[in-house]
């Protein structure tokens, strides 16, 4: 590590470049929640968050059942729910829409809970990033949201695609690294539409050992 | 992103180097648990893990109270417990001991739960790494464990340091990036001493946007 006293331990500690942590200012431009039995969300003025996610939401819970994103488990395995909330950015969704030949992709169609404004390349924000909402809530980023066919199907239906299946399948392909993030609640409370966010990007490095 | 069709979207998507994910083979060389009211651990033959961590352990729970590691919260704020288990490596502890002028630092003294063998530079393993234990448990790495004075105090007492306070304070300084990882339970079960682990290092990149 660059900041350590390398000459004393030349073998044990190869150098690793540490990129310092930093802060970004952002905003919760729009909020959405899903009924407990639906994937799609609808606009709401506030989100009430507990340690188990959005109260009564489809993706709520402290645990969830594994699916195609966890090929290492038998489907339906109970596991910790690190995907309580879906965060998207309008500019990224616009790129995906353009790639799919669509006018727009609405956050509700793909089950988003928050549209985050002010974070460039939102989907690339590293795991472990903390989002401090002015009202007291903290979300922790688990990682990129992998685009799936369920969201593609919803888009295809909303735009009235001629070939539903073809449009549905386009989404996982074109939305890779542009479909936003999943996050979980580190500190509960209420988020209100328009609320300011301080984003704490953690220290970063590449592990190559 | 290197794998995308850059010429079509030159403005929206700056290039980001993606380091592919990979797997490492490792072993749970030794296991330790703490009584519910103690920081120090003691060797055990197995660890029974629920979604709230080690059954009955000092660091168990789905939530915890914030401390010095979370300067952004008033001390004692209830937050999600992402620090259910402490993972250390023998080679890293040996470096810290050498730096502190000690013969050894035992994992028990600093509240470790697992000694992991076979992962070079364990403390640098990125957030989001998954540890699949052969017996069925999965742990997810939250991040580096920041060395604190409580662990330093415990070391100072165990080695019978002449100046307890000076030795206690040396630890946070010398153990930086060598004190292992904290992790939480993604999938519960039982871990047994000597068990094999498949470590999944996720895709990596540096967010500079």
XYZ file of C-alpha atoms in Angstrom:
418
model
C 0.000 0.000 0.000
C 1.401 3.335 -0.922
C 0.969 4.908 2.461
C 2.790 2.169 4.389
C 6.422 1.864 5.245
C 7.289 -0.411 2.366
C 11.017 -0.824 2.870
C 10.385 -2.707 6.105
C 8.060 -5.296 4.599
C 8.988 -5.648 0.967
C 7.626 -9.168 0.491
C 4.419 -9.227 2.472
C 2.866 -6.082 1.075
C 2.753 -5.464 -2.660
C 1.790 -1.918 -3.494
C -1.876 -1.204 -4.068
C -3.078 2.158 -5.305
C -5.768 3.498 -3.024
C -8.169 6.010 -4.547
C -9.398 8.189 -1.666
C -13.053 8.294 -0.741
C -15.067 11.376 -1.608
C -18.506 12.940 -1.453
C -21.041 13.779 -4.136
C -24.162 15.919 -3.811
C -27.306 14.321 -5.221
C -31.100 14.437 -5.015
C -33.959 11.965 -4.738
C -35.766 13.413 -7.758
C -38.696 10.997 -7.683
C -39.957 8.164 -5.472
C -41.914 5.012 -6.290
C -43.257 2.038 -4.385
C -44.809 -1.259 -5.401
C -47.861 -2.971 -3.931
C -46.795 -6.116 -2.097
C -47.798 -8.367 -4.994
C -46.545 -6.348 -7.992
C -43.172 -5.811 -9.624
C -44.137 -2.446 -11.118
C -44.014 0.660 -8.947
C -46.081 3.859 -8.849
C -45.069 7.399 -7.916
C -45.391 8.296 -4.229
C -44.622 11.452 -2.227
C -42.624 9.609 0.426
C -41.069 6.259 1.205
C -41.347 4.846 4.702
C -38.327 2.668 5.299
C -37.648 0.105 7.992
C -34.689 -2.260 8.309
C -36.699 -4.566 6.064
C -37.044 -2.006 3.262
C -40.108 -0.121 2.037
C -43.123 -0.833 4.232
C -45.395 -3.367 2.482
C -43.370 -3.311 -0.758
C -42.935 -6.151 -3.243
C -39.169 -6.138 -2.662
C -39.373 -5.621 1.103
C -38.150 -8.078 3.698
C -34.971 -8.920 5.576
C -34.633 -12.065 3.481
C -35.640 -12.989 -0.059
C -35.726 -16.043 -2.337
C -32.831 -16.509 -4.750
C -33.386 -16.361 -8.490
C -31.474 -16.230 -11.746
C -29.012 -13.676 -10.373
C -27.706 -16.303 -7.924
C -26.976 -19.304 -10.166
C -24.943 -20.828 -7.322
C -28.110 -21.539 -5.272
C -31.083 -23.746 -6.052
C -33.805 -21.311 -7.156
C -35.925 -20.236 -4.189
C -33.197 -20.497 -1.545
C -33.788 -18.132 1.370
C -31.013 -15.551 1.539
C -30.389 -12.115 3.002
C -32.233 -9.414 1.085
C -29.617 -6.938 -0.089
C -31.935 -5.779 -2.916
C -34.530 -3.832 -0.942
C -34.514 -0.771 -3.181
C -33.896 -0.122 -6.866
C -32.156 3.160 -7.757
C -32.075 4.490 -11.309
C -30.875 7.591 -13.167
C -32.884 9.363 -15.872
C -29.877 9.845 -18.180
C -29.017 6.144 -18.085
C -32.604 5.095 -18.796
C -32.627 7.502 -21.734
C -29.571 5.756 -23.198
C -31.221 2.354 -22.806
C -34.431 3.633 -24.430
C -32.446 5.028 -27.372
C -30.617 1.726 -27.791
C -33.913 -0.152 -27.769
C -35.461 2.256 -30.262
C -37.995 3.520 -27.710
C -39.058 7.046 -26.812
C -38.653 6.469 -23.102
C -38.452 3.934 -20.301
C -40.382 5.017 -17.242
C -38.864 4.147 -13.844
C -42.195 2.604 -12.752
C -42.129 0.091 -15.595
C -38.951 -1.511 -14.329
C -39.808 -1.410 -10.627
C -37.548 1.496 -9.651
C -37.988 3.052 -6.196
C -35.844 6.151 -6.562
C -34.687 8.325 -9.430
C -31.336 9.713 -8.300
C -30.183 13.010 -9.803
C -26.641 14.360 -9.777
C -24.556 11.176 -9.715
C -22.761 10.698 -13.036
C -22.763 7.074 -14.248
C -24.955 6.047 -11.327
C -24.783 2.352 -12.227
C -20.996 2.386 -11.770
C -21.102 3.722 -8.200
C -19.128 1.154 -6.185
C -20.546 -1.368 -3.721
C -20.466 0.027 -0.205
C -21.303 3.587 -1.249
C -23.494 5.260 1.370
C -26.409 7.551 0.531
C -27.187 9.904 3.409
C -30.628 11.447 2.915
C -31.144 14.828 4.528
C -34.160 13.547 6.477
C -32.049 10.902 8.258
C -32.312 7.752 6.134
C -29.138 5.973 5.026
C -29.043 3.507 2.136
C -26.041 1.326 1.369
C -25.322 0.319 -2.198
C -25.038 -3.424 -2.671
C -24.100 -3.218 -6.326
C -25.274 -2.945 -9.899
C -28.776 -4.091 -10.696
C -28.581 -6.725 -13.386
C -31.271 -6.087 -15.997
C -33.650 -9.034 -16.349
C -36.363 -10.191 -18.712
C -39.156 -9.427 -16.222
C -38.362 -5.722 -16.509
C -37.964 -6.137 -20.285
C -41.408 -7.740 -20.493
C -42.932 -4.828 -18.574
C -41.311 -2.309 -20.934
C -42.476 -4.264 -23.990
C -46.069 -4.248 -22.719
C -46.054 -0.556 -21.826
C -44.787 0.550 -25.219
C -47.090 -1.902 -26.999
C -44.191 -3.598 -28.791
C -45.077 -5.512 -31.945
C -42.896 -8.411 -30.872
C -43.240 -8.540 -27.078
C -40.643 -11.215 -26.628
C -38.008 -9.597 -28.809
C -38.356 -6.255 -27.013
C -38.338 -7.978 -23.620
C -35.080 -9.725 -24.485
C -33.474 -6.525 -25.757
C -33.566 -4.995 -22.294
C -31.106 -7.348 -20.505
C -28.729 -6.832 -23.419
C -28.928 -3.048 -23.824
C -29.349 -2.087 -20.167
C -26.193 -3.782 -18.901
C -24.364 -1.356 -16.549
C -27.095 1.241 -17.139
C -29.962 -0.170 -15.089
C -28.971 1.471 -11.820
C -28.198 0.033 -8.417
C -29.728 -2.051 -5.679
C -29.404 -0.916 -2.084
C -30.545 -1.802 1.419
C -31.577 0.235 4.414
C -28.750 0.933 6.841
C -30.777 3.459 8.844
C -34.578 3.639 8.634
C -36.825 6.671 8.351
C -38.790 8.570 5.741
C -37.523 9.795 2.350
C -39.444 12.618 0.686
C -39.527 13.488 -3.009
C -36.916 16.132 -3.837
C -34.798 15.356 -0.781
C -31.067 16.115 -0.871
C -28.569 13.287 -0.603
C -24.909 13.268 0.359
C -23.250 10.316 -1.371
C -20.125 8.909 0.289
C -18.007 7.063 -2.260
C -15.688 4.759 -0.266
C -11.951 4.323 -0.794
C -11.362 2.252 -3.912
C -8.665 -0.085 -5.168
C -8.341 -3.099 -7.449
C -7.614 -6.400 -5.717
C -5.217 -8.363 -7.890
C -3.466 -10.605 -5.338
C -17.108 0.518 -20.744
C -14.784 -1.520 -22.853
C -17.275 -4.185 -23.767
C -19.904 -1.768 -25.060
C -20.376 -0.396 -28.518
C -18.617 2.869 -27.837
C -18.787 4.499 -31.227
C -22.580 4.718 -30.933
C -22.584 6.581 -27.612
C -19.367 8.560 -27.442
C -20.561 11.199 -24.993
C -22.741 9.350 -22.531
C -20.358 6.569 -21.646
C -16.742 7.236 -20.769
C -14.622 4.095 -20.808
C -14.220 2.208 -17.558
C -11.855 -0.739 -17.265
C -13.676 -3.737 -15.861
C -11.511 -6.332 -14.130
C -13.380 -9.643 -14.477
C -14.569 -11.532 -11.426
C -12.742 -14.693 -10.401
C -12.620 -17.475 -7.841
C -10.105 -18.316 -5.131
C -9.869 -21.506 -3.090
C -9.543 -20.956 0.658
C -10.082 -22.661 4.006
C -11.633 -21.804 7.370
C -8.494 -22.759 9.290
C -9.857 -21.915 12.735
C -13.144 -20.746 14.264
C -13.874 -18.579 17.288
C -16.949 -17.225 19.017
C -17.510 -14.687 21.778
C -19.843 -14.967 24.758
C -22.657 -12.480 24.400
C -21.052 -10.008 26.806
C -17.393 -10.196 25.726
C -15.351 -8.740 22.878
C -12.735 -11.512 22.999
C -13.437 -14.833 21.317
C -12.457 -18.423 22.088
C -11.752 -21.347 19.784
C -14.776 -23.457 18.835
C -15.254 -26.506 16.588
C -18.188 -25.006 14.715
C -20.085 -21.781 14.217
C -23.860 -21.865 14.051
C -24.977 -18.983 11.883
C -28.386 -17.419 11.442
C -29.326 -14.320 9.464
C -28.430 -12.425 12.635
C -24.878 -13.804 12.795
C -23.323 -16.251 15.260
C -25.935 -17.592 17.692
C -25.596 -15.776 21.021
C -22.431 -13.916 19.998
C -21.277 -10.481 21.175
C -21.408 -9.178 17.590
C -24.627 -10.954 16.659
C -27.854 -9.218 15.703
C -29.569 -7.865 12.628
C -28.903 -4.341 13.879
C -26.173 -2.777 16.008
C -25.351 0.549 17.677
C -23.049 2.918 15.816
C -19.635 3.823 17.223
C -16.432 5.570 16.253
C -16.391 3.931 12.823
C -19.540 5.871 11.893
C -18.643 9.467 12.793
C -21.632 10.644 10.740
C -24.115 9.291 13.325
C -24.599 10.219 16.970
C -22.891 7.420 18.924
C -25.376 4.647 19.739
C -27.592 5.094 16.669
C -29.346 1.871 15.675
C -28.161 0.726 12.257
C -28.039 -2.425 10.162
C -25.397 -4.840 11.447
C -23.069 -5.487 8.538
C -20.264 -6.464 10.960
C -21.545 -9.835 12.176
C -18.266 -11.697 11.704
C -14.598 -10.774 11.859
C -12.276 -12.567 9.408
C -8.495 -12.483 9.811
C -5.427 -14.026 8.156
C -2.465 -15.435 10.080
C 0.135 -13.862 7.781
C -1.363 -10.394 8.191
C -1.510 -10.711 11.981
C 2.146 -11.798 11.943
C 3.083 -8.581 10.119
C 1.171 -6.479 12.644
C 2.838 -8.322 15.556
C 6.270 -7.739 14.042
C 5.513 -4.051 13.572
C 4.390 -3.780 17.192
C 7.481 -5.635 18.427
C 5.403 -8.588 19.654
C 5.902 -12.311 19.202
C 2.343 -12.897 18.092
C -1.221 -11.600 18.043
C -3.766 -14.320 18.675
C -7.041 -14.095 16.726
C -8.997 -14.492 19.989
C -7.447 -11.374 21.475
C -8.910 -9.147 18.796
C -12.311 -10.802 18.611
C -11.784 -12.693 15.345
C -14.338 -15.355 14.361
C -12.543 -17.007 11.470
C -8.935 -17.431 10.425
C -9.034 -17.645 6.626
C -6.222 -19.469 4.870
C -5.328 -19.200 1.188
C -6.453 -15.666 0.340
C -3.439 -13.426 -0.289
C -3.829 -9.945 1.226
C -7.117 -10.921 2.823
C -7.765 -7.397 4.122
C -7.765 -6.055 0.551
C -10.483 -8.422 -0.705
C -13.148 -6.106 -2.151
C -16.557 -5.343 -0.648
C -19.165 -7.676 -2.076
C -16.878 -10.709 -2.245
C -18.809 -13.893 -1.467
C -17.417 -16.733 0.618
C -19.167 -20.008 -0.165
C -18.456 -22.565 2.562
C -18.603 -26.189 1.501
C -21.189 -26.953 4.192
C -23.656 -24.460 2.716
C -23.040 -21.170 4.518
C -22.429 -17.998 2.503
C -20.801 -14.904 3.968
C -20.657 -11.570 2.154
C -17.745 -9.235 2.743
C -18.809 -5.771 3.840
C -15.306 -4.345 3.865
C -12.072 -3.865 5.737
C -12.189 -4.039 9.499
C -10.793 -0.821 10.882
C -8.437 -1.587 13.785
C -9.568 0.092 17.006
C -8.163 0.763 20.459
C -10.402 -1.848 22.128
C -8.571 -4.587 20.223
C -5.260 -2.828 20.948
C -6.074 -2.788 24.659
C -6.811 -6.507 24.603
C -3.470 -7.226 22.886
C -1.604 -5.020 25.365
C -3.119 -6.902 28.297
C -2.436 -10.343 26.836
C 1.232 -9.636 26.162
C 1.617 -7.888 29.523
C 2.837 -4.661 27.898
C 4.866 -2.347 30.157
C 2.939 0.647 28.858
C -0.590 -0.650 28.262
C -1.829 2.541 26.673
C 1.099 2.949 24.287
C 0.770 -0.638 23.042
C -3.019 -0.293 22.745
C -2.590 2.805 20.579
C 0.028 1.152 18.382
C -2.520 -1.341 17.083
C -4.836 1.058 15.181
C -1.724 2.557 13.566
C 0.142 -0.616 12.608
C -2.830 -2.821 11.749
C -4.335 -0.523 9.130
C -5.304 -2.642 6.069
C -3.993 -5.760 7.824
C -6.740 -6.387 10.379
C -8.933 -8.477 8.115
C -12.525 -8.075 7.022
C -16.021 -7.825 8.404
C -18.787 -9.866 6.841
C -22.441 -10.737 7.281
C -24.449 -13.887 6.782
C -26.072 -14.151 3.368
C -27.091 -17.783 3.865
C -27.211 -19.414 7.309
C -25.967 -22.816 8.428
C -23.031 -24.353 10.243
C -19.324 -23.750 9.535
C -16.876 -26.376 10.761
C -13.170 -25.912 11.481
C -11.082 -26.833 8.451
C -13.944 -26.337 5.993
C -13.164 -25.454 2.380
C -14.289 -22.123 0.970
C -14.799 -20.947 -2.586
C -14.249 -17.182 -2.677
C -15.987 -15.263 -5.463
C -14.208 -11.986 -6.136
C -16.702 -9.758 -7.977
C -16.009 -7.693 -11.080
C -13.956 -4.654 -10.141
C -13.477 -1.136 -11.482
C -12.598 2.308 -10.203
C -15.433 4.840 -10.202
C -13.988 8.212 -11.197
C -17.021 9.972 -12.673
